[in-house]
Amino acid sequence: MAEPGPCPSRAREEEPSPAGKEEAAAPAPKKRRLAEGERYVPPPRKLNTGVRPYYFDFRTYCKGRWVGRSLLHVFGTEFRAQPLAYYRAAARAGRLRLNEEPVRDLDIVLKNNDFLRNTVHRHEPPVTAQPIRILAEDEEVVVVDKPSSLPVHPCGRFRHNTVIFILGKEHGLRELHTLHRLDRMTSGVLMFAKTAAVSKRIDEQVRQRQLEKEYICRVVGEFPEHEVVCEEPILVVSYKVGVCRVDPKGKPCQTLFQRLSYNGSSSVVRCLPRTGRTHQIRVHLQFLGHPIVNDPIYNMEAWGPDRGKGGKIGKTDEELLKALVEEHRSKQSLEVLGIGEEDLNSSSESKDSGNSGDCTKSAEADPINGNSCPAEDKKDPERDDIAACPLNSDINLEMLDKDKELSLCENQDGQTGEKGWEEKDPLCVECRMSRRDPSPKELVMFLHALRYKGTDFEYCSSMPEWAMEDWEE
């Protein structure tokens, strides 16, 4: 297939963001005495290679099932991301608040409508430096070419490194309505509505199946020359890790595939999903024995010698998830999955608790609620991050006192302010870890949304370099 012809588009120059800033410019912080129990949480700063670690509040109202239970019991049963020693240290540091008052005693019993706030030190996983390109914009929609590795909206461990956040900060495009979503590792055409009315109109086209999505990918081996239709049902194995597989108990779906080229080792394939299940294209290609060349989930040894071809795995779901995590851990590539080493202690999934990550990740009151990134379709279920592992044994949390917990520190001149903020936080697991940065090729997956077409619109992007017929690794 030749490179797509012209589509309605309007290029837009990238606006460089000021160096060293992640939030809008603000006046220099004034020295003042904080009220008792008050804490100043600084905005994150942006390094040349990404977003600096920053402090963030998770918030939630007391769940019905928590009423009458102690805060300590809730942490110990539903928020096992950290050991209880962590929550005790966090309380001493003033990072846990109940109804905006510092928590002094974790044995306090929760009541209906209690409001919880937990301040944590966040490290966002690295993403590609490739800019978001504006393909088209008018009074109704904005269409972008999403780079691989960027999630669409704030979720899981991502907030600043997301399409929604970057569009708002760098392009002044705010209050956008998501019309469809792409996997974090999938690049390509992504469309947003500017008003609720436009969103409703296009949503109706989605319900009537009047939209057509076309993807391009590069897969392992020589894909059949004739058109291939895969209708295998897909089952979600884990919302937390974001893994699916073919299973008779799964949801019905259909994908059409057509080979475009073959270079002797891999094939470029055109994909037309007729339904929008989680990871549909990737799972169907794996089932057919032609997984995407660099798929960090579905082209891994953890799936067995045939890598899941024909649905042959030979493992239970739990064994599969463990094998996937161990394989990435051995390659020091957990960040490619959007998870970190501290996310791997609690692997239990509870539909009831909603989240097993940091306290209040499931917050209804918090638009950045800690849920992980949804996949290709707007209606796809969302997965949650795996909970974190215990803190390193060489840190005695019980001995940390409040003075050492405060994030504000003095510089050599004894002044406080943005330059005086510690880079490391004594309660943060990530701060005590040393990990390699992923290479640029690890932040790209060879799956690209090429076209998005409705009854009255059609948008497309250019063919990726890796999809060219003569391309070689």
Coordinates of C-alpha atoms in Angstrom, one line a residue:
M1 CA 0.0 0.0 0.0
A2 CA 1.4 3.4 -0.9
E3 CA 1.8 6.1 1.7
P4 CA -1.6 7.6 2.6
G5 CA -2.7 10.5 0.5
P6 CA -3.5 13.9 1.9
C7 CA -5.9 14.1 4.8
P8 CA -7.5 17.2 6.4
S9 CA -4.7 18.5 8.5
R10 CA -3.1 21.7 9.7
A11 CA 0.4 21.6 11.0
R12 CA 1.2 23.6 14.1
E13 CA 4.6 24.8 15.3
E14 CA 5.7 23.3 18.6
E15 CA 6.0 25.9 21.4
P16 CA 9.2 25.3 23.3
S17 CA 8.7 25.2 27.0
P18 CA 10.9 27.3 29.3
A19 CA 13.9 25.3 30.5
G20 CA 13.7 24.0 34.0
K21 CA 9.9 24.5 34.4
E22 CA 7.1 22.0 34.3
E23 CA 4.3 24.2 35.6
A24 CA 3.4 27.7 34.4
A25 CA 5.7 30.4 35.7
A26 CA 5.0 31.4 39.2
P27 CA 6.4 34.2 41.5
A28 CA 9.5 33.2 43.5
P29 CA 8.4 31.6 46.7
K30 CA 8.4 34.0 49.7
K31 CA 9.9 33.0 53.0
R32 CA 7.1 32.7 55.5
R33 CA 6.3 30.7 58.6
L34 CA 3.9 27.8 57.9
A35 CA 0.9 27.3 60.1
E36 CA 0.9 24.3 62.3
G37 CA 0.3 21.2 60.3
E38 CA 0.6 23.0 57.0
R39 CA 3.0 21.8 54.4
Y40 CA 4.2 23.3 51.2
V41 CA 4.3 20.9 48.3
P42 CA 6.5 22.3 45.5
P43 CA 5.7 22.0 41.8
P44 CA 7.7 19.5 39.8
R45 CA 10.7 20.7 37.9
K46 CA 11.6 19.4 34.5
L47 CA 15.1 18.0 33.8
N48 CA 16.5 17.9 30.3
T49 CA 15.8 14.1 30.3
G50 CA 12.3 14.2 31.9
V51 CA 10.2 15.3 34.9
R52 CA 11.9 15.7 38.2
P53 CA 10.4 13.7 41.1
Y54 CA 7.7 15.7 42.8
Y55 CA 5.2 15.6 45.6
F56 CA 1.6 14.7 44.9
D57 CA -1.6 14.4 47.0
F58 CA -3.8 11.3 46.6
R59 CA -7.3 12.1 48.0
T60 CA -10.4 10.1 48.6
Y61 CA -13.5 10.1 50.8
C62 CA -14.0 7.2 53.2
K63 CA -15.4 4.1 51.5
G64 CA -18.5 2.6 53.0
R65 CA -16.6 -0.6 53.8
W66 CA -14.0 1.4 55.7
V67 CA -16.5 2.9 58.2
G68 CA -15.9 1.6 61.7
R69 CA -12.4 0.3 60.8
S70 CA -9.2 1.9 62.0
L71 CA -6.9 3.7 59.5
L72 CA -4.2 1.2 60.4
H73 CA -6.5 -1.8 59.5
V74 CA -7.4 -0.2 56.2
F75 CA -3.8 0.4 55.3
G76 CA -2.9 -3.1 56.3
T77 CA -5.6 -4.8 54.3
E78 CA -6.3 -2.6 51.3
F79 CA -3.2 -0.5 50.7
R80 CA -0.4 -3.0 51.0
A81 CA 1.8 -1.0 48.6
Q82 CA 3.9 -0.2 51.6
P83 CA 4.6 -1.8 55.0
L84 CA 2.8 -0.4 58.0
A85 CA 6.1 1.1 59.1
Y86 CA 5.9 3.4 56.1
Y87 CA 2.5 4.7 57.0
R88 CA 3.6 5.3 60.6
A89 CA 6.6 7.3 59.3
A90 CA 4.4 9.2 56.8
A91 CA 2.0 10.1 59.7
R92 CA 4.9 11.5 61.8
A93 CA 6.0 13.5 58.7
G94 CA 2.6 15.1 58.4
R95 CA 1.9 13.4 55.0
L96 CA -1.3 11.7 56.1
R97 CA -4.2 13.9 56.8
L98 CA -7.8 13.1 57.9
N99 CA -10.3 15.9 57.3
E100 CA -7.3 18.2 56.6
E101 CA -5.9 17.5 60.1
P102 CA -2.6 15.7 60.5
V103 CA -3.0 12.0 61.5
R104 CA -1.4 11.5 64.8
D105 CA -2.7 8.0 65.6
L106 CA -3.3 5.3 62.9
D107 CA -5.7 3.6 65.3
I108 CA -8.2 6.3 64.7
V109 CA -11.6 4.9 63.6
L110 CA -13.0 6.1 60.3
K111 CA -16.4 7.6 59.9
N112 CA -18.7 8.2 57.0
N113 CA -17.6 11.1 54.8
D114 CA -14.2 11.3 56.3
F115 CA -11.7 12.8 53.8
L116 CA -8.2 11.3 53.4
R117 CA -5.2 12.9 51.9
N118 CA -1.8 11.2 51.3
T119 CA 1.2 13.1 50.1
V120 CA 3.7 10.9 48.2
H121 CA 6.9 11.4 46.3
R122 CA 6.3 10.5 42.6
H123 CA 8.8 9.5 39.9
E124 CA 7.4 9.4 36.4
P125 CA 8.7 6.7 34.1
P126 CA 10.8 8.0 31.2
V127 CA 9.1 8.6 27.8
T128 CA 10.3 9.5 24.3
A129 CA 11.5 13.0 23.6
Q130 CA 9.6 13.0 20.3
P131 CA 7.1 16.0 20.3
I132 CA 3.4 15.7 19.9
R133 CA 2.6 16.9 16.3
I134 CA -0.7 18.7 15.7
L135 CA -2.3 17.2 12.5
A136 CA -5.5 19.2 12.4
E137 CA -7.4 21.7 14.6
D138 CA -10.6 23.6 14.2
E139 CA -13.4 24.9 16.5
E140 CA -14.7 21.3 17.0
V141 CA -11.7 19.0 17.2
V142 CA -8.0 18.7 17.6
V143 CA -6.1 15.8 16.0
V144 CA -2.6 14.9 17.0
D145 CA 0.1 12.4 16.0
K146 CA 0.8 10.7 19.4
P147 CA 4.3 9.5 20.0
S148 CA 4.9 6.0 21.4
S149 CA 5.4 5.6 25.2
L150 CA 3.1 8.6 26.1
P151 CA -0.2 7.7 27.8
V152 CA -3.2 9.6 26.6
H153 CA -4.3 11.0 30.0
P154 CA -2.9 11.1 33.5
C155 CA -3.0 7.6 34.9
G156 CA -0.9 5.2 37.0
R157 CA 2.5 6.7 37.5
F158 CA 2.1 9.2 34.7
R159 CA 0.8 12.8 35.0
H160 CA 3.0 15.4 33.4
N161 CA 4.3 12.9 30.7
T162 CA 0.8 12.5 29.1
V163 CA -0.8 13.8 25.9
I164 CA -3.5 15.7 27.8
F165 CA -1.1 17.4 30.1
I166 CA 1.3 18.3 27.4
L167 CA -1.4 19.7 25.1
G168 CA -2.6 21.9 27.9
K169 CA 0.8 23.2 28.9
E170 CA 2.5 23.6 25.6
H171 CA -0.4 24.3 23.3
G172 CA -3.0 25.9 25.6
L173 CA -5.5 23.1 24.6
R174 CA -7.5 22.4 27.8
E175 CA -10.8 20.7 28.7
L176 CA -10.5 18.3 25.8
H177 CA -12.9 15.4 25.5
T178 CA -11.3 12.0 24.7
L179 CA -13.0 10.4 21.7
H180 CA -10.8 7.3 21.6
R181 CA -7.6 6.1 23.2
L182 CA -4.5 4.4 22.2
D183 CA -2.2 2.1 24.2
R184 CA 0.6 3.9 25.8
M185 CA 3.1 2.2 23.4
T186 CA 1.0 2.8 20.3
S187 CA 1.7 5.9 18.2
G188 CA -0.5 7.6 15.7
V189 CA -3.7 9.5 15.1
L190 CA -5.5 10.6 18.2
M191 CA -8.6 12.8 18.1
F192 CA -10.1 15.0 20.8
A193 CA -13.4 17.0 20.8
K194 CA -13.4 20.5 22.1
T195 CA -17.0 20.5 23.3
A196 CA -19.3 18.1 24.9
A197 CA -21.7 18.4 22.0
V198 CA -19.1 17.3 19.5
S199 CA -18.0 14.5 21.7
K200 CA -21.7 13.3 22.0
R201 CA -22.1 13.4 18.2
I202 CA -19.0 11.4 17.5
D203 CA -19.8 9.0 20.3
E204 CA -23.0 8.2 18.5
Q205 CA -21.0 7.3 15.4
V206 CA -18.9 4.9 17.6
R207 CA -22.1 3.3 18.9
Q208 CA -23.4 2.9 15.4
R209 CA -20.1 1.4 14.3
Q210 CA -19.7 4.1 11.7
L211 CA -16.0 4.8 12.5
E212 CA -13.1 3.1 10.8
K213 CA -9.7 2.8 12.4
E214 CA -6.7 1.6 10.4
Y215 CA -3.4 0.6 12.0
I216 CA 0.0 -0.4 10.6
C217 CA 2.5 -2.7 12.3
R218 CA 5.6 -4.7 11.8
V219 CA 5.4 -8.3 12.8
V220 CA 7.7 -11.3 13.2
G221 CA 8.1 -13.6 10.2
E222 CA 6.4 -13.8 6.8
F223 CA 2.7 -13.0 7.2
P224 CA 0.4 -14.7 4.8
E225 CA -0.2 -12.7 1.5
H226 CA -3.9 -13.2 1.5
E227 CA -6.3 -11.3 3.8
V228 CA -6.6 -12.9 7.3
V229 CA -9.6 -12.5 9.5
C230 CA -9.2 -13.3 13.2
E231 CA -12.3 -13.6 15.4
E232 CA -10.8 -15.2 18.5
P233 CA -12.4 -13.9 21.8
I234 CA -10.2 -12.0 24.1
L235 CA -10.1 -12.2 27.9
V236 CA -8.3 -9.8 30.3
V237 CA -5.8 -11.7 32.4
S238 CA -4.9 -8.7 34.6
Y239 CA -6.1 -5.2 34.7
K240 CA -3.1 -4.3 37.0
V241 CA -0.4 -5.4 34.6
G242 CA -2.4 -4.9 31.5
V243 CA -2.3 -8.4 29.9
C244 CA -4.9 -10.2 27.8
R245 CA -5.1 -13.5 26.0
V246 CA -7.3 -15.4 23.7
D247 CA -9.9 -17.5 25.6
P248 CA -13.3 -19.0 24.8
K249 CA -14.7 -17.1 27.8
G250 CA -13.5 -13.8 26.4
K251 CA -15.4 -11.0 24.6
P252 CA -16.1 -11.5 20.9
C253 CA -14.0 -9.4 18.5
Q254 CA -12.8 -9.3 14.9
T255 CA -9.7 -8.0 13.2
L256 CA -8.8 -7.9 9.5
F257 CA -5.2 -8.2 8.5
Q258 CA -3.5 -7.6 5.1
R259 CA 0.2 -7.9 4.4
L260 CA 1.8 -5.0 2.7
S261 CA 5.4 -6.0 2.5
Y262 CA 8.0 -8.5 3.6
N263 CA 11.8 -7.9 4.0
G264 CA 13.0 -11.4 4.6
S265 CA 12.6 -11.4 8.4
S266 CA 9.5 -9.3 9.2
S267 CA 6.3 -8.1 7.6
V268 CA 4.4 -4.9 7.5
V269 CA 0.7 -5.5 8.1
R270 CA -2.4 -3.4 7.7
C271 CA -4.9 -3.9 10.6
L272 CA -8.6 -3.1 10.6
P273 CA -10.1 -3.8 14.0
R274 CA -13.9 -4.1 13.7
T275 CA -14.3 -4.1 17.5
G276 CA -12.3 -2.3 20.2
R277 CA -11.1 -4.8 22.8
T278 CA -8.1 -4.2 25.0
H279 CA -4.9 -5.0 23.1
Q280 CA -7.0 -6.6 20.4
I281 CA -4.6 -6.2 17.5
R282 CA -1.6 -7.3 19.5
V283 CA -3.3 -10.3 21.0
H284 CA -4.7 -11.5 17.6
L285 CA -1.3 -11.1 16.0
Q286 CA 0.3 -13.2 18.8
F287 CA -2.4 -15.9 18.3
L288 CA -1.6 -16.0 14.6
G289 CA 2.0 -16.6 15.4
H290 CA 3.2 -13.2 14.1
P291 CA 3.5 -10.9 17.2
I292 CA 4.6 -7.3 16.8
V293 CA 8.4 -7.4 16.5
N294 CA 9.2 -5.3 19.6
D295 CA 6.0 -5.9 21.6
P296 CA 7.1 -5.7 25.3
I297 CA 4.2 -8.0 26.4
Y298 CA 3.1 -10.3 23.6
N299 CA 6.4 -11.1 22.1
M300 CA 8.2 -12.3 25.2
E301 CA 9.6 -15.7 26.2
A302 CA 7.3 -15.8 29.2
W303 CA 4.5 -17.0 26.8
G304 CA 6.4 -20.3 26.1
P305 CA 8.4 -21.6 23.2
D306 CA 5.7 -20.7 20.7
R307 CA 5.2 -17.3 22.3
G308 CA 1.4 -17.8 22.6
K309 CA 0.8 -18.9 19.0
G310 CA -2.5 -20.6 18.7
G311 CA -3.3 -19.8 22.3
K312 CA -0.8 -22.3 23.6
I313 CA 0.7 -20.9 26.8
G314 CA 1.2 -23.9 29.2
K315 CA 0.9 -21.6 32.3
T316 CA -1.8 -20.5 34.6
D317 CA -2.6 -16.8 34.5
E318 CA -0.6 -16.2 37.7
E319 CA 2.4 -18.1 36.4
L320 CA 2.2 -16.1 33.2
L321 CA 2.1 -12.7 35.0
K322 CA 5.0 -13.7 37.2
A323 CA 7.1 -14.9 34.2
L324 CA 6.5 -11.6 32.4
V325 CA 7.5 -9.5 35.3
E326 CA 10.6 -11.7 36.0
E327 CA 11.7 -11.5 32.3
H328 CA 11.5 -7.7 32.3
R329 CA 13.2 -7.5 35.7
S330 CA 16.1 -9.5 34.4
K331 CA 16.4 -7.1 31.5
Q332 CA 16.0 -4.1 33.7
S333 CA 13.1 -3.0 31.6
L334 CA 10.1 -2.9 34.0
E335 CA 9.7 0.8 33.2
V336 CA 8.7 -0.2 29.6
L337 CA 5.6 -1.7 31.2
G338 CA 5.0 1.5 33.1
I339 CA 5.8 -0.1 36.4
G340 CA 8.7 0.0 38.8
E341 CA 10.4 -2.4 41.2
E342 CA 8.4 -0.9 44.0
D343 CA 5.2 -1.9 42.3
L344 CA 5.7 -5.6 42.7
N345 CA 5.0 -6.6 46.3
S346 CA 1.2 -7.0 46.2
S347 CA -0.1 -8.8 43.1
S348 CA -3.6 -9.4 44.4
E349 CA -6.4 -7.8 42.4
S350 CA -9.6 -6.7 44.1
K351 CA -12.6 -5.4 42.2
D352 CA -13.9 -4.3 45.5
S353 CA -11.0 -2.1 46.6
G354 CA -10.4 -0.6 43.1
N355 CA -6.7 0.0 43.7
S356 CA -4.1 -1.6 45.7
G357 CA -1.5 1.1 45.2
D358 CA -0.7 4.1 47.4
C359 CA -3.3 5.3 49.8
T360 CA -6.3 6.9 48.1
K361 CA -5.3 6.0 44.6
S362 CA -8.9 5.2 43.9
A363 CA -10.0 8.7 44.9
E364 CA -13.3 9.8 43.4
A365 CA -12.4 13.4 44.4
D366 CA -9.1 13.3 42.6
P367 CA -9.1 13.5 38.8
I368 CA -5.7 12.1 38.8
N369 CA -6.8 8.9 40.6
G370 CA -3.9 6.5 40.0
N371 CA -5.7 4.2 37.6
S372 CA -3.5 2.9 34.9
C373 CA -3.7 3.5 31.2
P374 CA -6.6 2.3 29.2
A375 CA -6.0 0.7 25.9
E376 CA -7.0 1.1 22.3
D377 CA -10.7 1.9 22.7
K378 CA -12.5 4.5 24.7
K379 CA -14.7 1.9 26.4
D380 CA -11.8 -0.5 27.2
P381 CA -11.5 -1.4 30.9
E382 CA -8.7 0.3 32.8
R383 CA -6.1 -1.6 34.7
D384 CA -4.5 -0.6 38.0
D385 CA -0.8 -0.4 38.9
I386 CA 0.6 -3.3 40.8
A387 CA 1.2 -2.3 44.4
A388 CA 4.7 -1.5 45.6
C389 CA 7.3 -3.6 47.3
P390 CA 8.5 -3.0 50.9
L391 CA 11.1 -0.4 51.5
N392 CA 14.7 -1.4 51.6
S393 CA 15.7 -3.1 54.8
D394 CA 18.7 -0.8 55.4
I395 CA 16.3 2.1 56.1
N396 CA 14.7 2.0 59.6
L397 CA 11.4 3.8 59.1
E398 CA 10.6 3.6 62.8
M399 CA 13.7 5.8 63.5
L400 CA 12.9 8.5 61.0
D401 CA 11.7 11.6 62.9
K402 CA 9.6 14.4 61.6
D403 CA 12.5 16.8 61.2
K404 CA 14.1 14.4 58.7
E405 CA 10.9 13.9 56.8
L406 CA 10.3 17.5 55.9
S407 CA 11.1 18.0 52.2
L408 CA 12.3 21.6 52.6
C409 CA 16.0 21.9 53.1
E410 CA 18.5 24.7 53.3
N411 CA 21.1 25.4 50.6
Q412 CA 24.7 26.5 51.3
D413 CA 23.5 30.0 51.9
G414 CA 20.9 28.9 54.4
Q415 CA 18.1 30.0 52.1
T416 CA 15.0 28.0 51.2
G417 CA 13.2 27.9 48.0
E418 CA 13.0 25.8 44.8
K419 CA 16.8 25.4 44.5
G420 CA 16.9 24.2 48.1
W421 CA 14.4 21.3 47.6
E422 CA 16.0 17.9 48.1
E423 CA 16.2 15.6 45.2
K424 CA 15.8 12.6 47.4
D425 CA 13.0 11.8 49.8
P426 CA 13.7 9.6 52.8
L427 CA 10.4 7.8 52.5
C428 CA 10.6 7.2 48.8
V429 CA 11.5 3.7 47.5
E430 CA 12.4 5.1 44.0
C431 CA 14.9 7.6 45.5
R432 CA 17.0 4.7 46.8
M433 CA 17.1 2.8 43.5
S434 CA 19.5 3.1 40.6
R435 CA 18.1 2.1 37.3
R436 CA 19.3 2.5 33.7
D437 CA 17.4 4.7 31.3
P438 CA 15.7 2.8 28.5
S439 CA 17.2 3.2 25.0
P440 CA 15.1 5.2 22.4
K441 CA 14.2 1.9 20.6
E442 CA 12.8 0.5 23.9
L443 CA 10.3 3.4 24.0
V444 CA 8.9 2.6 20.6
M445 CA 6.5 -0.2 19.6
F446 CA 5.9 -0.9 15.9
L447 CA 2.2 -0.4 16.0
H448 CA 0.8 2.9 14.6
A449 CA -2.7 4.3 14.2
L450 CA -2.6 5.4 10.6
R451 CA -6.2 6.6 9.9
Y452 CA -9.3 7.5 11.8
K453 CA -12.4 8.0 9.6
G454 CA -16.0 8.9 10.4
T455 CA -19.0 9.8 8.4
D456 CA -17.9 13.4 7.9
F457 CA -14.2 13.4 8.7
E458 CA -11.0 11.5 7.9
Y459 CA -7.6 12.1 9.5
C460 CA -4.3 10.3 8.8
S461 CA -0.6 10.5 9.7
S462 CA 2.5 9.7 7.7
M463 CA 3.8 6.1 7.5
P464 CA 6.4 5.5 10.2
E465 CA 10.0 4.9 9.1
W466 CA 9.9 1.4 10.4
A467 CA 7.0 0.6 8.1
M468 CA 8.9 1.3 4.9
E469 CA 9.3 -1.7 2.6
D470 CA 13.1 -1.6 2.6
W471 CA 13.5 -0.9 6.3
E472 CA 15.9 -3.1 8.3
E473 CA 16.6 -3.2 12.0

